Every structure is written in C-alpha cells, then in structure tokens.
C-alpha cells in the first residue's frame, strides 16, 4: 500500500510519505507520487540533484524546468510539517470538489479561478507514467 489506501468513496489517498516509490539514487529527483484534485502533479521531497527544493511557495509547489527546458509548476511532498500541499494553485470548480469530498471545497480560493498567465501541458506525464509502470 506504500502508505496509502482507499477511503469510503473509493478514492486512493496517502496517509504518510510514500517513500517506497522513490529512487534509491541519492542524486535523483523524486518521481511523481500522484496528482492533486487541481490536476497538478505531486512529486516526492527531492528536487534537482536529489536536494529538497528551498523555493516552495505556501502551497508546497514551485516552478522548475523540465527536460525540454519548459518551466512548469508542480507540488512536492515535504520532509517536515506540513508534509503535503496546504492549498491549490490550479482551478477546480466548487461543484467538482464538493462531489468528490466536501472538505476539499475548503481548500479552494474564495473567488472564481482565472486562467493562469502561464499554461503548461501535462500530457507528456502519461508517457512517463506508462514507461515506469
């Protein structure tokens, strides 16, 4: 189970750091451990060269450059409290959030989301997940 399990709605959630999914290479970036309800990927605690990022924002995420040189926003698990993101950066409709878990609506910003100035396609993530599965 790697620190997680399904809840009463059948949704999988981590209850602790899923460290069993991380590379044993101390200089490797942590892999994707999941996606938050806003569709943004969540990586383990290690960033570039295996070092935890020091530039995480209040939501536990930051912009980093991918292998093609494109900057993209993503979250990281933290090694100290708060371990998981405390807010969401991307848009989630209140109806979608409430239909999955009413408590998620509490994480949403009070005003409606506006499209972000910078957009990033996560379509390449499917290939990464397929290659490692």
XYZ file of N, CA and C in Angstrom:
399
model
N 0.819 -1.196 0.000
C 0.000 0.000 0.000
C 0.861 1.257 0.000
N 2.106 1.185 0.384
C 3.041 2.303 0.320
C 2.543 3.541 1.059
N 1.915 3.350 2.188
C 1.490 4.483 2.991
C 0.142 5.051 2.641
N -0.642 4.348 1.864
C -1.942 4.869 1.474
C -2.993 3.794 1.429
N -4.170 4.187 1.034
C -5.278 3.254 0.903
C -6.504 3.983 0.389
N -7.553 3.243 0.145
C -8.774 3.858 -0.353
C -9.681 4.262 0.804
N -10.378 5.374 0.595
C -11.322 5.836 1.613
C -12.705 5.258 1.332
N -13.710 5.707 2.069
C -15.066 5.164 1.931
C -15.685 5.492 0.571
N -15.127 6.473 -0.169
C -15.621 6.798 -1.503
C -14.867 6.050 -2.600
N -13.860 5.268 -2.204
C -13.065 4.536 -3.171
C -11.911 5.342 -3.744
N -11.630 6.512 -3.157
C -10.530 7.338 -3.623
C -9.259 6.951 -2.887
N -8.154 6.832 -3.640
C -6.879 6.485 -3.021
C -6.269 7.730 -2.427
N -5.735 7.611 -1.229
C -5.055 8.741 -0.598
C -3.887 8.222 0.220
N -2.844 9.057 0.246
C -1.688 8.731 1.061
C -1.928 9.184 2.488
N -1.508 8.365 3.429
C -1.623 8.684 4.841
C -0.259 9.019 5.445
N 0.784 8.763 4.674
C 2.151 9.118 5.073
C 2.974 9.259 3.801
N 4.175 9.699 3.938
C 5.071 9.892 2.811
C 5.270 8.560 2.077
N 4.949 8.500 0.773
C 5.105 7.242 0.022
C 6.540 7.009 -0.418
N 7.454 6.994 0.541
C 8.881 6.910 0.242
C 9.270 5.624 -0.481
N 8.449 4.609 -0.426
C 8.791 3.358 -1.111
C 8.757 3.526 -2.633
N 8.210 4.630 -3.144
C 8.184 4.870 -4.583
C 9.409 5.639 -5.065
N 10.254 6.109 -4.165
C 11.384 6.959 -4.540
C 12.576 6.128 -5.000
N 13.390 6.756 -5.826
C 14.621 6.139 -6.307
C 15.597 5.975 -5.144
N 16.397 4.939 -5.206
C 17.439 4.738 -4.205
C 18.678 5.577 -4.521
N 18.703 6.195 -5.710
C 19.819 7.059 -6.102
C 19.702 8.381 -5.349
N 20.654 8.706 -4.470
C 20.535 9.919 -3.663
C 20.593 11.216 -4.470
N 21.036 11.160 -5.737
C 21.105 12.380 -6.545
C 19.941 12.503 -7.529
N 18.949 11.627 -7.395
C 17.822 11.638 -8.337
C 16.675 12.508 -7.832
N 15.967 13.113 -8.773
C 14.738 13.855 -8.471
C 13.678 12.835 -8.077
N 12.875 13.152 -7.105
C 11.787 12.253 -6.705
C 10.789 12.094 -7.852
N 10.170 10.933 -7.965
C 9.177 10.711 -9.014
C 7.822 11.319 -8.639
N 6.927 11.294 -9.600
C 5.542 11.700 -9.348
C 4.911 10.646 -8.447
N 4.278 11.099 -7.375
C 3.592 10.160 -6.482
C 2.078 10.282 -6.623
N 1.619 11.263 -7.385
C 0.184 11.406 -7.620
C -0.135 12.774 -8.182
N -1.427 13.031 -8.293
C -1.926 14.311 -8.770
C -2.945 14.816 -7.777
N -2.917 16.113 -7.500
C -3.932 16.689 -6.630
C -5.193 16.939 -7.444
N -6.264 17.256 -6.770
C -7.549 17.421 -7.435
C -7.525 18.532 -8.479
N -6.566 19.442 -8.389
C -6.457 20.505 -9.384
C -5.697 20.059 -10.641
N -5.259 18.789 -10.666
C -4.585 18.245 -11.837
C -3.093 18.475 -11.871
N -2.548 19.141 -10.866
C -1.119 19.425 -10.817
C -0.392 18.236 -10.178
N 0.731 17.792 -10.776
C 1.439 16.636 -10.222
C 2.088 16.927 -8.869
N 2.153 15.884 -8.064
C 2.802 15.913 -6.754
C 4.017 14.991 -6.831
N 5.188 15.554 -6.579
C 6.428 14.781 -6.575
C 6.839 14.515 -5.137
N 7.741 13.552 -4.952
C 8.307 13.298 -3.639
C 9.127 14.499 -3.182
N 9.858 14.387 -2.070
C 10.524 15.544 -1.476
C 11.782 16.037 -2.182
N 12.389 15.223 -3.035
C 13.650 15.625 -3.649
C 13.433 16.378 -4.959
N 14.227 17.431 -5.139
C 14.207 18.201 -6.373
C 15.416 17.851 -7.217
N 15.892 18.833 -7.964
C 17.043 18.659 -8.842
C 18.253 18.192 -8.030
N 18.968 17.214 -8.579
C 20.169 16.624 -7.961
C 19.893 15.961 -6.613
N 18.627 15.620 -6.357
C 18.281 14.930 -5.119
C 18.196 15.822 -3.895
N 18.174 17.128 -4.094
C 18.128 18.080 -2.989
C 16.704 18.613 -2.836
N 16.145 18.616 -1.626
C 14.804 19.182 -1.452
C 14.782 20.653 -1.887
N 13.761 21.071 -2.645
C 13.692 22.459 -3.088
C 13.545 23.415 -1.911
N 14.181 24.561 -2.018
C 14.109 25.574 -0.961
C 13.187 26.725 -1.352
N 12.617 26.665 -2.547
C 11.796 27.768 -3.037
C 10.305 27.424 -3.112
N 9.849 26.489 -2.269
C 8.426 26.117 -2.298
C 7.579 27.280 -1.799
N 6.445 27.495 -2.457
C 5.533 28.548 -2.030
C 4.626 28.043 -0.910
N 3.666 28.867 -0.499
C 2.791 28.496 0.621
C 1.951 27.257 0.342
N 1.787 26.901 -0.936
C 1.037 25.694 -1.276
C 1.933 24.456 -1.368
N 3.233 24.632 -1.251
C 4.141 23.487 -1.337
C 4.583 23.175 -2.748
N 4.513 24.159 -3.630
C 4.915 23.942 -5.009
C 5.887 24.988 -5.485
N 6.389 24.773 -6.691
C 7.292 25.736 -7.321
C 7.355 25.466 -8.808
N 8.000 26.384 -9.512
C 8.240 26.214 -10.948
C 9.638 25.655 -11.126
N 9.723 24.670 -11.992
C 11.002 24.047 -12.293
C 11.041 23.834 -13.795
N 12.197 23.682 -14.370
C 12.322 23.472 -15.807
C 12.377 21.981 -16.092
N 11.555 21.531 -17.059
C 11.544 20.111 -17.406
C 12.691 19.789 -18.360
N 12.770 18.541 -18.799
C 13.870 18.082 -19.639
C 13.912 18.774 -21.001
N 12.805 19.435 -21.400
C 12.786 20.154 -22.675
C 13.097 21.639 -22.494
N 13.314 22.046 -21.249
C 13.588 23.442 -20.993
C 12.350 24.278 -20.732
N 11.191 23.642 -20.580
C 9.944 24.355 -20.314
C 9.695 24.442 -18.811
N 9.426 25.641 -18.312
C 9.105 25.754 -16.883
C 7.695 25.237 -16.613
N 7.514 24.563 -15.508
C 6.177 24.118 -15.127
C 6.045 24.099 -13.615
N 4.817 24.296 -13.169
C 4.519 24.328 -11.740
C 4.135 22.930 -11.287
N 4.608 22.537 -10.106
C 4.241 21.254 -9.509
C 4.457 21.330 -7.999
N 3.821 20.416 -7.299
C 3.939 20.344 -5.836
C 5.005 19.315 -5.450
N 5.478 19.429 -4.206
C 6.396 18.447 -3.627
C 5.890 18.034 -2.249
N 6.097 16.769 -1.916
C 5.940 16.307 -0.543
C 7.083 16.959 0.232
N 6.832 17.365 1.443
C 7.891 17.966 2.266
C 8.371 16.954 3.291
N 9.613 17.107 3.698
C 10.183 16.200 4.696
C 9.821 16.599 6.119
N 9.259 17.788 6.297
C 8.827 18.267 7.614
C 7.415 18.839 7.470
N 6.742 19.015 8.580
C 5.379 19.536 8.565
C 5.358 20.953 7.996
N 4.398 21.305 7.161
C 3.324 20.468 6.628
C 3.848 19.588 5.490
N 3.576 18.324 5.565
C 4.130 17.361 4.625
C 3.531 17.477 3.230
N 2.248 17.782 3.170
C 1.535 17.827 1.894
C 1.049 19.245 1.608
N 0.755 19.553 0.341
C 0.284 20.893 -0.016
C -0.899 21.337 0.848
N -0.857 22.614 1.231
C -1.883 23.182 2.099
C -2.919 23.991 1.335
N -2.709 24.198 0.046
C -3.672 24.901 -0.790
C -3.455 24.442 -2.228
N -4.285 24.904 -3.116
C -4.215 24.509 -4.519
C -3.907 25.728 -5.380
N -3.106 25.549 -6.416
C -2.759 26.640 -7.322
C -3.613 26.648 -8.576
N -4.032 25.508 -9.058
C -4.797 25.448 -10.305
C -6.297 25.511 -10.010
N -7.060 25.740 -11.050
C -8.515 25.889 -10.900
C -9.216 24.548 -10.705
N -10.151 24.542 -9.783
C -11.036 23.397 -9.551
C -12.414 23.987 -9.310
N -13.408 23.501 -10.040
C -14.748 24.035 -9.792
C -15.230 23.559 -8.429
N -15.976 24.392 -7.748
C -16.501 24.047 -6.428
C -17.396 22.815 -6.515
N -18.157 22.687 -7.602
C -19.038 21.520 -7.761
C -18.233 20.230 -7.890
N -17.143 20.284 -8.658
C -16.290 19.098 -8.809
C -15.686 18.707 -7.469
N -15.145 19.686 -6.765
C -14.514 19.413 -5.477
C -15.516 18.856 -4.483
N -16.677 19.463 -4.385
C -17.680 19.027 -3.418
C -18.227 17.642 -3.759
N -18.267 17.302 -5.050
C -18.787 15.987 -5.432
C -17.834 14.871 -5.008
N -16.540 15.163 -4.925
C -15.573 14.152 -4.505
C -15.425 14.108 -2.989
N -15.313 15.273 -2.398
C -15.129 15.352 -0.957
C -15.463 16.782 -0.529
N -16.520 16.977 0.252
C -16.903 18.340 0.640
C -15.790 19.107 1.345
N -14.884 18.421 2.013
C -13.795 19.112 2.701
C -12.825 19.774 1.727
N -12.737 19.245 0.497
C -11.822 19.819 -0.490
C -12.239 21.242 -0.840
N -13.543 21.519 -0.823
C -14.022 22.872 -1.140
C -13.408 23.903 -0.190
N -13.028 23.494 1.014
C -12.417 24.418 1.968
C -11.029 24.876 1.518
N -10.372 24.099 0.642
C -9.040 24.448 0.148
C -9.075 25.420 -1.020
N -10.246 25.587 -1.625
C -10.349 26.398 -2.832
C -10.277 27.883 -2.515
N -9.757 28.675 -3.452
C -9.741 30.114 -3.227
C -11.163 30.663 -3.165
N -11.374 31.770 -2.443
C -12.730 32.301 -2.289
C -13.319 32.847 -3.578
N -12.495 33.348 -4.487
C -13.002 33.868 -5.749
C -12.860 32.825 -6.841
N -13.651 32.958 -7.904
C -13.522 32.014 -9.024
C -12.118 32.081 -9.617
N -11.661 30.967 -10.141
C -10.336 30.907 -10.750
C -10.320 31.639 -12.081
N -9.238 32.286 -12.340
C -8.988 32.888 -13.646
C -7.877 32.078 -14.302
N -7.892 31.966 -15.626
C -6.813 31.220 -16.278
C -5.454 31.791 -15.895
N -4.506 30.930 -15.670
C -3.161 31.345 -15.295
C -2.474 32.035 -16.468
N -1.597 32.947 -16.140
C -0.823 33.641 -17.172
C 0.037 32.638 -17.936
N 0.651 31.719 -17.221
C 1.477 30.683 -17.843
C 0.709 29.372 -17.833
N 0.661 28.727 -18.966
C -0.016 27.449 -19.085
C 1.019 26.368 -19.371
N 0.756 25.150 -18.892
C 1.668 24.043 -19.151
C 0.847 22.800 -19.427
N 1.217 22.069 -20.440
C 0.544 20.824 -20.759
C 1.237 19.686 -20.014
N 0.453 18.917 -19.286
C 0.990 17.761 -18.572
C 0.805 16.473 -19.380
N 0.522 16.608 -20.685
C 0.251 15.421 -21.497
C 1.444 14.472 -21.556
N 2.664 14.983 -21.486
C 3.843 14.117 -21.519
C 3.952 13.252 -20.268
N 3.254 13.621 -19.208
C 3.321 12.852 -17.970
C 2.773 11.442 -18.192
N 1.767 11.303 -19.064
C 1.223 9.977 -19.361
C 2.317 9.033 -19.851
N 3.192 9.537 -20.709
C 4.286 8.700 -21.229
C 5.249 8.324 -20.131
N 5.521 9.256 -19.232
C 6.423 8.954 -18.101
C 5.830 7.887 -17.200
N 4.544 8.019 -16.908
C 3.894 7.051 -16.032
C 3.829 5.672 -16.680
N 3.564 5.624 -17.981
C 3.486 4.352 -18.700
C 4.854 3.679 -18.737
N 5.897 4.484 -18.938
C 7.257 3.934 -19.030
C 7.741 3.363 -17.713
N 7.264 3.908 -16.595
C 7.747 3.436 -15.294
C 6.805 2.416 -14.661
N 5.648 2.213 -15.232
C 4.669 1.290 -14.633
C 4.992 -0.141 -14.943
